[in-house]
XYZ file of N, CA and C in Angstrom:
591
model
N -55.054 85.812 -119.322
C -55.022 87.065 -118.648
C -53.885 87.133 -117.662
N -53.360 88.328 -117.463
C -52.237 88.512 -116.553
C -52.697 88.906 -115.140
N -53.530 88.062 -114.597
C -54.154 88.293 -113.281
C -53.154 88.060 -112.137
N -53.329 88.791 -111.083
C -52.529 88.590 -109.875
C -52.970 87.322 -109.134
N -54.144 86.804 -109.464
C -54.690 85.659 -108.729
C -54.243 84.305 -109.292
N -53.427 84.303 -110.342
C -52.881 83.058 -110.873
C -51.624 82.738 -110.086
N -51.587 81.597 -109.385
C -50.455 81.269 -108.517
C -49.130 81.099 -109.266
N -49.211 80.846 -110.567
C -48.000 80.712 -111.361
C -47.405 82.072 -111.741
N -48.163 83.127 -111.562
C -47.725 84.484 -111.896
C -46.922 85.098 -110.765
N -45.604 84.839 -110.756
C -44.778 85.280 -109.626
C -43.858 86.468 -110.012
N -44.103 87.058 -111.159
C -43.382 88.261 -111.593
C -44.420 89.322 -111.994
N -44.022 90.556 -111.876
C -44.912 91.644 -112.230
C -44.171 92.627 -113.125
N -44.874 93.293 -113.998
C -44.312 94.386 -114.796
C -45.366 95.494 -114.854
N -44.890 96.709 -114.752
C -45.796 97.855 -114.775
C -46.049 98.280 -116.204
N -47.305 98.388 -116.584
C -47.662 98.683 -117.976
C -48.077 100.123 -118.181
N -48.550 100.794 -117.141
C -48.987 102.212 -117.269
C -49.051 102.807 -115.893
N -48.918 104.141 -115.821
C -49.057 104.866 -114.574
C -49.313 106.346 -114.890
N -50.026 106.997 -114.027
C -50.187 108.437 -114.132
C -50.715 109.019 -112.832
N -50.499 110.317 -112.702
C -51.074 111.099 -111.585
C -51.685 112.335 -112.234
N -53.010 112.480 -112.117
C -53.704 113.608 -112.760
C -54.688 114.274 -111.790
N -55.034 115.484 -112.163
C -56.121 116.204 -111.470
C -56.921 116.895 -112.543
N -58.165 116.486 -112.714
C -59.039 117.016 -113.766
C -60.443 117.269 -113.242
N -61.163 118.197 -113.876
C -62.517 118.529 -113.496
C -63.563 117.748 -114.281
N -63.257 117.457 -115.547
C -64.168 116.732 -116.406
C -63.409 115.609 -117.139
N -63.902 114.430 -117.092
C -63.218 113.340 -117.776
C -64.201 112.150 -117.886
N -64.148 111.437 -118.974
C -64.949 110.225 -119.135
C -64.189 109.220 -119.901
N -63.742 108.174 -119.253
C -63.105 107.073 -119.930
C -64.168 106.014 -120.198
N -64.413 105.778 -121.465
C -65.478 104.843 -121.880
C -65.221 103.439 -121.324
N -66.281 102.622 -121.262
C -66.101 101.229 -120.774
C -65.016 100.551 -121.588
N -64.128 99.887 -120.864
C -63.000 99.171 -121.516
C -62.449 98.134 -120.541
N -61.610 97.275 -121.044
C -60.893 96.338 -120.213
C -59.537 96.139 -120.853
N -58.611 95.665 -120.048
C -57.265 95.414 -120.599
C -56.618 94.252 -119.844
N -55.491 93.841 -120.354
C -54.825 92.637 -119.819
C -53.879 93.008 -118.691
N -54.272 93.976 -117.894
C -53.493 94.415 -116.743
C -54.397 94.609 -115.545
N -53.858 94.427 -114.351
C -54.550 94.793 -113.125
C -54.444 96.313 -113.012
N -55.393 96.945 -112.335
C -55.368 98.402 -112.257
C -55.778 98.846 -110.855
N -55.118 99.905 -110.385
C -55.506 100.567 -109.145
C -55.754 102.021 -109.449
N -56.976 102.481 -109.117
C -57.313 103.933 -109.205
C -57.474 104.429 -107.786
N -56.666 105.358 -107.387
C -56.636 105.887 -106.004
C -56.956 107.370 -106.080
N -57.986 107.819 -105.329
C -58.411 109.203 -105.364
C -57.632 110.001 -104.289
N -56.896 111.012 -104.759
C -56.114 111.824 -103.843
C -56.817 113.109 -103.402
N -57.894 113.461 -104.150
C -58.664 114.658 -103.776
C -59.931 114.706 -104.649
N -61.004 115.315 -104.142
C -62.241 115.348 -104.887
C -62.919 113.993 -104.931
N -63.783 113.817 -105.916
C -64.547 112.553 -106.069
C -64.674 112.202 -107.518
N -64.843 110.910 -107.799
C -65.116 110.410 -109.140
C -66.040 109.240 -109.060
N -66.526 108.800 -110.200
C -67.421 107.623 -110.249
C -66.738 106.536 -111.075
N -66.761 105.320 -110.585
C -66.235 104.184 -111.310
C -67.339 103.182 -111.473
N -67.557 102.727 -112.712
C -68.518 101.652 -112.973
C -67.726 100.398 -113.274
N -68.143 99.301 -112.635
C -67.415 98.071 -112.804
C -68.404 96.901 -112.687
N -68.501 96.117 -113.762
C -69.373 94.925 -113.759
C -70.780 95.252 -113.315
N -71.373 96.328 -113.826
C -72.764 96.667 -113.548
C -72.983 97.369 -112.240
N -71.931 97.610 -111.484
C -72.065 98.380 -110.219
C -71.414 99.738 -110.349
N -71.926 100.712 -109.612
C -71.358 102.073 -109.675
C -70.904 102.468 -108.281
N -69.718 103.061 -108.214
C -69.097 103.433 -106.941
C -68.637 104.900 -107.024
N -68.970 105.661 -105.991
C -68.487 106.991 -105.889
C -67.263 106.939 -104.968
N -66.116 107.322 -105.495
C -64.900 107.270 -104.726
C -64.430 108.684 -104.425
N -64.090 108.952 -103.162
C -63.612 110.234 -102.742
C -62.234 110.074 -102.154
N -61.682 111.186 -101.657
C -60.308 111.212 -101.179
C -59.962 110.033 -100.290
N -58.808 109.425 -100.575
C -58.243 108.304 -99.857
C -59.072 107.001 -100.003
N -59.899 106.921 -101.060
C -60.579 105.689 -101.424
C -59.975 105.199 -102.742
N -60.125 103.902 -102.996
C -59.533 103.353 -104.233
C -60.333 102.139 -104.685
N -60.054 101.798 -105.946
C -60.609 100.535 -106.486
C -59.451 99.760 -107.067
N -59.420 98.463 -106.818
C -58.503 97.565 -107.476
C -59.337 96.766 -108.481
N -58.860 96.653 -109.738
C -59.597 95.925 -110.771
C -58.658 94.890 -111.373
N -59.053 93.644 -111.402
C -58.239 92.590 -111.958
C -58.203 92.687 -113.487
N -57.222 92.020 -114.061
C -57.108 91.986 -115.516
C -58.368 91.404 -116.171
N -58.770 91.987 -117.277
C -59.918 91.476 -118.027
C -61.273 91.849 -117.509
N -61.359 92.745 -116.537
C -62.648 93.140 -115.950
C -63.072 94.494 -116.554
N -64.274 94.588 -117.208
C -64.720 95.834 -117.824
C -65.009 96.905 -116.752
N -64.637 98.132 -117.073
C -64.817 99.267 -116.145
C -64.778 100.589 -116.904
N -65.270 101.619 -116.215
C -65.157 102.980 -116.774
C -65.034 103.998 -115.667
N -64.443 105.151 -116.005
C -64.202 106.200 -115.037
C -64.894 107.462 -115.479
N -65.599 108.155 -114.546
C -66.296 109.412 -114.839
C -65.911 110.437 -113.800
N -65.538 111.587 -114.249
C -65.331 112.765 -113.372
C -66.136 113.883 -113.990
N -67.229 114.296 -113.320
C -68.173 115.196 -113.998
C -68.854 116.225 -113.114
N -68.421 116.365 -111.881
C -69.121 117.355 -111.052
C -68.524 118.759 -111.084
N -67.514 118.967 -111.975
C -66.932 120.276 -112.120
C -65.874 120.586 -111.093
N -65.724 119.768 -110.072
C -64.686 119.947 -109.052
C -63.482 119.117 -109.445
N -62.282 119.645 -109.190
C -61.101 118.870 -109.533
C -61.037 117.529 -108.755
N -60.663 116.491 -109.443
C -60.497 115.179 -108.830
C -59.093 114.707 -109.155
N -58.315 114.367 -108.100
C -56.972 113.863 -108.288
C -56.992 112.345 -108.247
N -56.313 111.711 -109.184
C -56.251 110.262 -109.249
C -54.830 109.811 -109.487
N -54.393 108.818 -108.683
C -53.184 108.067 -108.944
C -53.602 106.772 -109.598
N -52.975 106.430 -110.714
C -53.367 105.225 -111.439
C -52.146 104.378 -111.700
N -52.272 103.084 -111.430
C -51.180 102.141 -111.708
C -51.784 100.912 -112.363
N -51.175 100.524 -113.495
C -51.579 99.290 -114.193
C -50.371 98.364 -114.257
N -50.606 97.096 -113.933
C -49.501 96.144 -113.958
C -50.010 94.766 -114.320
N -49.072 93.993 -114.919
C -49.395 92.610 -115.281
C -48.600 91.679 -114.419
N -49.229 90.598 -114.055
C -48.514 89.518 -113.325
C -48.431 88.378 -114.270
N -47.222 87.748 -114.331
C -47.006 86.678 -115.269
C -45.923 85.713 -114.815
N -45.734 84.628 -115.590
C -44.729 83.628 -115.291
C -43.327 84.058 -115.696
N -43.265 84.820 -116.798
C -41.971 85.191 -117.361
C -41.237 86.158 -116.421
N -39.943 85.926 -116.257
C -39.145 86.701 -115.312
C -39.088 88.178 -115.698
N -39.167 89.039 -114.683
C -39.028 90.454 -114.886
C -38.344 91.026 -113.655
N -38.125 92.360 -113.636
C -37.404 92.984 -112.525
C -38.147 92.890 -111.195
N -39.453 92.724 -111.259
C -40.234 92.685 -110.006
C -40.623 91.212 -109.744
N -39.886 90.585 -108.832
C -40.161 89.216 -108.449
C -41.051 89.189 -107.192
N -42.057 88.379 -107.194
C -43.065 88.386 -106.081
C -43.062 87.131 -105.245
N -42.270 86.113 -105.626
C -42.353 84.840 -104.938
C -42.052 84.947 -103.424
N -41.029 85.716 -103.039
C -40.722 85.851 -101.612
C -41.840 86.600 -100.881
N -42.440 87.581 -101.547
C -43.559 88.302 -100.937
C -44.734 87.342 -100.707
N -45.042 86.523 -101.707
C -46.124 85.581 -101.553
C -45.846 84.574 -100.423
N -44.587 84.147 -100.306
C -44.204 83.199 -99.271
C -44.284 83.822 -97.850
N -43.894 85.052 -97.736
C -43.686 85.651 -96.417
C -44.829 86.549 -95.917
N -45.804 86.896 -96.756
C -46.862 87.759 -96.313
C -48.202 87.054 -96.302
N -48.721 86.821 -95.107
C -50.060 86.203 -94.992
C -51.110 87.133 -95.577
N -50.918 88.461 -95.447
C -51.883 89.420 -95.981
C -51.982 89.281 -97.505
N -50.869 89.208 -98.173
C -50.863 89.071 -99.666
C -51.450 87.722 -100.053
N -51.087 86.658 -99.337
C -51.671 85.358 -99.662
C -53.183 85.364 -99.460
N -53.677 85.999 -98.372
C -55.105 86.076 -98.174
C -55.800 86.852 -99.295
N -55.210 87.992 -99.655
C -55.744 88.800 -100.753
C -55.805 88.007 -102.062
N -54.687 87.360 -102.391
C -54.655 86.582 -103.634
C -55.550 85.346 -103.608
N -55.836 84.837 -102.438
C -56.726 83.710 -102.328
C -58.179 84.050 -102.584
N -58.539 85.326 -102.557
C -59.925 85.757 -102.749
C -60.400 85.650 -104.202
N -59.438 85.854 -105.144
C -59.753 85.838 -106.579
C -61.005 86.699 -106.912
N -60.951 87.943 -106.468
C -62.068 88.863 -106.691
C -61.855 89.650 -107.956
N -62.912 89.949 -108.751
C -62.710 90.731 -109.983
C -62.355 92.178 -109.683
N -62.865 92.710 -108.545
C -62.507 94.075 -108.165
C -62.757 94.242 -106.653
N -62.162 95.259 -106.083
C -62.376 95.558 -104.678
C -62.315 97.072 -104.508
N -63.276 97.580 -103.739
C -63.353 98.999 -103.415
C -63.103 99.135 -101.924
N -62.238 100.083 -101.527
C -61.919 100.223 -100.108
C -61.410 101.647 -99.826
N -61.317 101.922 -98.575
C -60.607 103.129 -98.117
C -59.157 102.709 -97.848
N -58.279 103.708 -97.932
C -56.879 103.445 -97.595
C -56.816 103.368 -96.072
N -56.672 102.178 -95.582
C -56.684 101.949 -94.109
C -55.314 102.028 -93.478
N -54.296 102.265 -94.336
C -52.956 102.405 -93.748
C -52.175 103.418 -94.584
N -51.317 102.920 -95.516
C -50.410 103.840 -96.270
C -50.356 103.515 -97.753
N -51.451 103.057 -98.365
C -51.433 102.783 -99.789
C -51.127 104.036 -100.618
N -51.728 105.148 -100.235
C -51.510 106.397 -100.977
C -50.061 106.805 -101.052
N -49.355 106.709 -99.907
C -47.939 107.015 -99.861
C -47.126 106.033 -100.683
N -47.500 104.773 -100.598
C -46.779 103.721 -101.345
C -46.927 103.960 -102.845
N -48.121 104.304 -103.299
C -48.370 104.562 -104.724
C -47.590 105.811 -105.184
N -47.633 106.898 -104.353
C -46.894 108.091 -104.707
C -45.397 107.841 -104.859
N -44.854 107.088 -103.917
C -43.402 106.766 -103.985
C -43.078 105.926 -105.223
N -43.940 104.953 -105.503
C -43.720 104.074 -106.688
C -43.818 104.869 -107.991
N -44.803 105.705 -108.104
C -44.968 106.531 -109.324
C -43.829 107.504 -109.492
N -43.367 108.109 -108.371
C -42.218 109.032 -108.432
C -40.981 108.281 -108.962
N -40.773 107.050 -108.492
C -39.642 106.236 -108.968
C -39.795 105.925 -110.468
N -41.003 105.604 -110.893
C -41.268 105.326 -112.299
C -41.007 106.529 -113.187
N -41.348 107.718 -112.657
C -41.175 108.947 -113.451
C -39.704 109.241 -113.681
N -38.851 108.808 -112.776
C -37.372 109.043 -112.974
C -36.862 108.228 -114.128
N -37.478 107.097 -114.414
C -37.121 106.224 -115.540
C -35.635 105.879 -115.549
N -35.127 105.434 -114.425
C -33.702 105.104 -114.271
C -33.571 103.588 -114.134
N -32.964 102.943 -115.131
C -32.867 101.488 -115.098
C -32.032 100.978 -113.921
N -31.207 101.842 -113.356
C -30.375 101.447 -112.198
C -31.246 101.279 -110.971
N -32.495 101.694 -111.043
C -33.391 101.658 -109.891
C -34.288 100.417 -109.875
N -33.965 99.382 -110.639
C -34.801 98.192 -110.748
C -35.083 97.584 -109.370
N -34.037 97.454 -108.541
C -34.234 96.869 -107.216
C -35.166 97.724 -106.354
N -34.929 99.056 -106.394
C -35.802 99.960 -105.633
C -37.237 99.865 -106.170
N -37.390 99.788 -107.475
C -38.719 99.679 -108.071
C -39.403 98.399 -107.590
N -38.673 97.288 -107.508
C -39.222 96.053 -107.032
C -39.682 96.171 -105.575
N -38.854 96.807 -104.748
C -39.207 96.979 -103.304
C -40.431 97.865 -103.171
N -40.508 98.956 -103.917
C -41.631 99.874 -103.851
C -42.937 99.203 -104.315
N -42.805 98.387 -105.373
C -43.995 97.693 -105.897
C -44.479 96.705 -104.800
N -43.582 95.974 -104.176
C -43.961 95.019 -103.145
C -44.557 95.727 -101.955
N -44.037 96.900 -101.577
C -44.622 97.673 -100.499
C -46.058 98.062 -100.854
N -46.254 98.514 -102.108
C -47.586 98.928 -102.550
C -48.558 97.730 -102.468
N -48.082 96.562 -102.906
C -48.929 95.361 -102.880
C -49.276 94.951 -101.462
N -48.350 95.125 -100.544
C -48.656 94.829 -99.140
C -49.709 95.770 -98.606
N -49.606 97.059 -98.918
C -50.603 98.044 -98.467
C -51.959 97.779 -99.093
N -51.986 97.421 -100.367
C -53.222 97.098 -101.097
C -53.910 95.907 -100.396
N -53.156 94.861 -100.213
C -53.716 93.643 -99.604
C -54.249 93.943 -98.217
N -53.501 94.686 -97.422
C -53.910 94.992 -96.065
C -55.217 95.769 -96.061
N -55.312 96.823 -96.898
C -56.583 97.631 -96.920
C -57.762 96.800 -97.377
N -57.581 96.006 -98.440
C -58.702 95.212 -98.962
C -59.109 94.165 -97.920
N -58.169 93.479 -97.315
C -58.505 92.451 -96.333
C -59.187 93.067 -95.103
N -58.684 94.163 -94.600
C -59.318 94.809 -93.407
C -60.678 95.306 -93.747
N -60.854 95.897 -94.946
C -62.130 96.463 -95.329
C -63.203 95.359 -95.404
N -62.839 94.223 -95.977
C -63.791 93.116 -96.090
C -64.211 92.595 -94.714
N -63.228 92.599 -93.773
C -63.547 92.107 -92.445
C -64.401 93.072 -91.656
N -64.193 94.373 -91.914
C -64.916 95.374 -91.111
C -66.140 96.011 -91.824
N -66.440 95.551 -93.065
C -67.548 96.207 -93.787
C -68.899 96.024 -93.112
N -69.106 94.851 -92.488
C -70.371 94.626 -91.771
C -70.528 95.620 -90.631
N -69.505 95.808 -89.869
C -69.490 96.776 -88.787
C -69.670 98.215 -89.324
N -69.016 98.500 -90.484
C -69.106 99.812 -91.105
C -70.593 100.119 -91.454
N -71.258 99.173 -92.064
C -72.667 99.390 -92.461
C -73.582 99.476 -91.243
N -73.297 98.726 -90.217
C -74.071 98.822 -88.995
C -73.904 100.198 -88.364
N -72.698 100.740 -88.324
C -72.464 102.087 -87.805
C -73.168 103.148 -88.651
N -73.164 102.932 -89.969
C -73.856 103.895 -90.877
C -75.330 103.889 -90.629
N -75.937 102.715 -90.432
C -77.360 102.579 -90.161
C -77.697 103.232 -88.840
N -76.889 103.015 -87.807
C -77.132 103.667 -86.519
C -77.027 105.158 -86.624
N -76.072 105.638 -87.373
C -75.942 107.125 -87.537
C -77.168 107.677 -88.246
N -77.682 106.942 -89.255
C -78.883 107.399 -89.963
C -80.068 107.464 -89.002
N -80.230 106.446 -88.194
C -81.348 106.424 -87.230
C -81.209 107.608 -86.256
N -80.008 107.817 -85.775
C -79.782 108.927 -84.810
C -80.068 110.287 -85.447
N -79.657 110.439 -86.695
C -79.873 111.720 -87.383
C -81.340 111.976 -87.743
N -82.151 110.936 -87.769
C -83.557 111.050 -88.221
C -84.543 110.582 -87.118
N -84.195 110.728 -85.864
C -85.076 110.244 -84.764
C -86.446 110.912 -84.828
N -86.559 112.134 -85.278
C -87.835 112.852 -85.272
C -88.654 112.543 -86.508
N -88.134 111.756 -87.412
C -88.828 111.425 -88.648
C -89.352 109.976 -88.580
N -90.426 109.689 -89.365
C -90.861 108.295 -89.408
C -89.801 107.452 -90.156
N -89.292 106.470 -89.497
C -88.237 105.656 -90.112
C -88.835 104.422 -90.781
N -88.237 104.098 -91.944
C -88.690 102.907 -92.712
C -87.478 102.033 -92.924
N -87.695 100.735 -92.887
C -86.622 99.749 -92.977
C -85.832 99.907 -94.308
N -86.500 100.102 -95.469
C -85.697 100.243 -96.697
C -84.702 101.421 -96.639
N -85.138 102.497 -95.988
C -84.232 103.657 -95.909
C -83.031 103.351 -95.012
N -83.295 102.659 -93.914
C -82.202 102.270 -93.018
C -81.249 101.289 -93.698
N -81.836 100.352 -94.449
C -81.009 99.379 -95.170
C -80.173 100.051 -96.214
């Protein structure tokens, strides 16, 4: 598999990308030999991954490693905008070299050290902008832009790593705040531990 978590995979190549806005869509369960990022720019969608289901709304995303089964559903009749990027990481040289990024970014090293099959997070910095800029460059399809493409890909990977790392560190606090908000909103009701949990 062309996983980003293999330390020997110091090159990347982009295998697919798109930016869409649709009201109804169902991509059946599948997996591929590429890592994938689905980023919601507007509306909401549902992603199923390894037996778990996630509702993603604006400025939320899922990263899925190569070889991990998943499916995408958009079915509430409201438009949902999605930026999608699929890429492979491998040993063979390509225009996107990652070795300096791995050496110089503790965020990327921390992310790659996790070896997670998937990660769901909010965009905690500028991942959406990084993806938009990268996809715009890819749509130009200009081979003279290989260096720019490499820089934009590395920027995207930095933003991805930062959001996933921060989300994992703050998720306990996030759920605590959510539970406190639920208690506050329901003070006049009989509260039960399963509902709070």
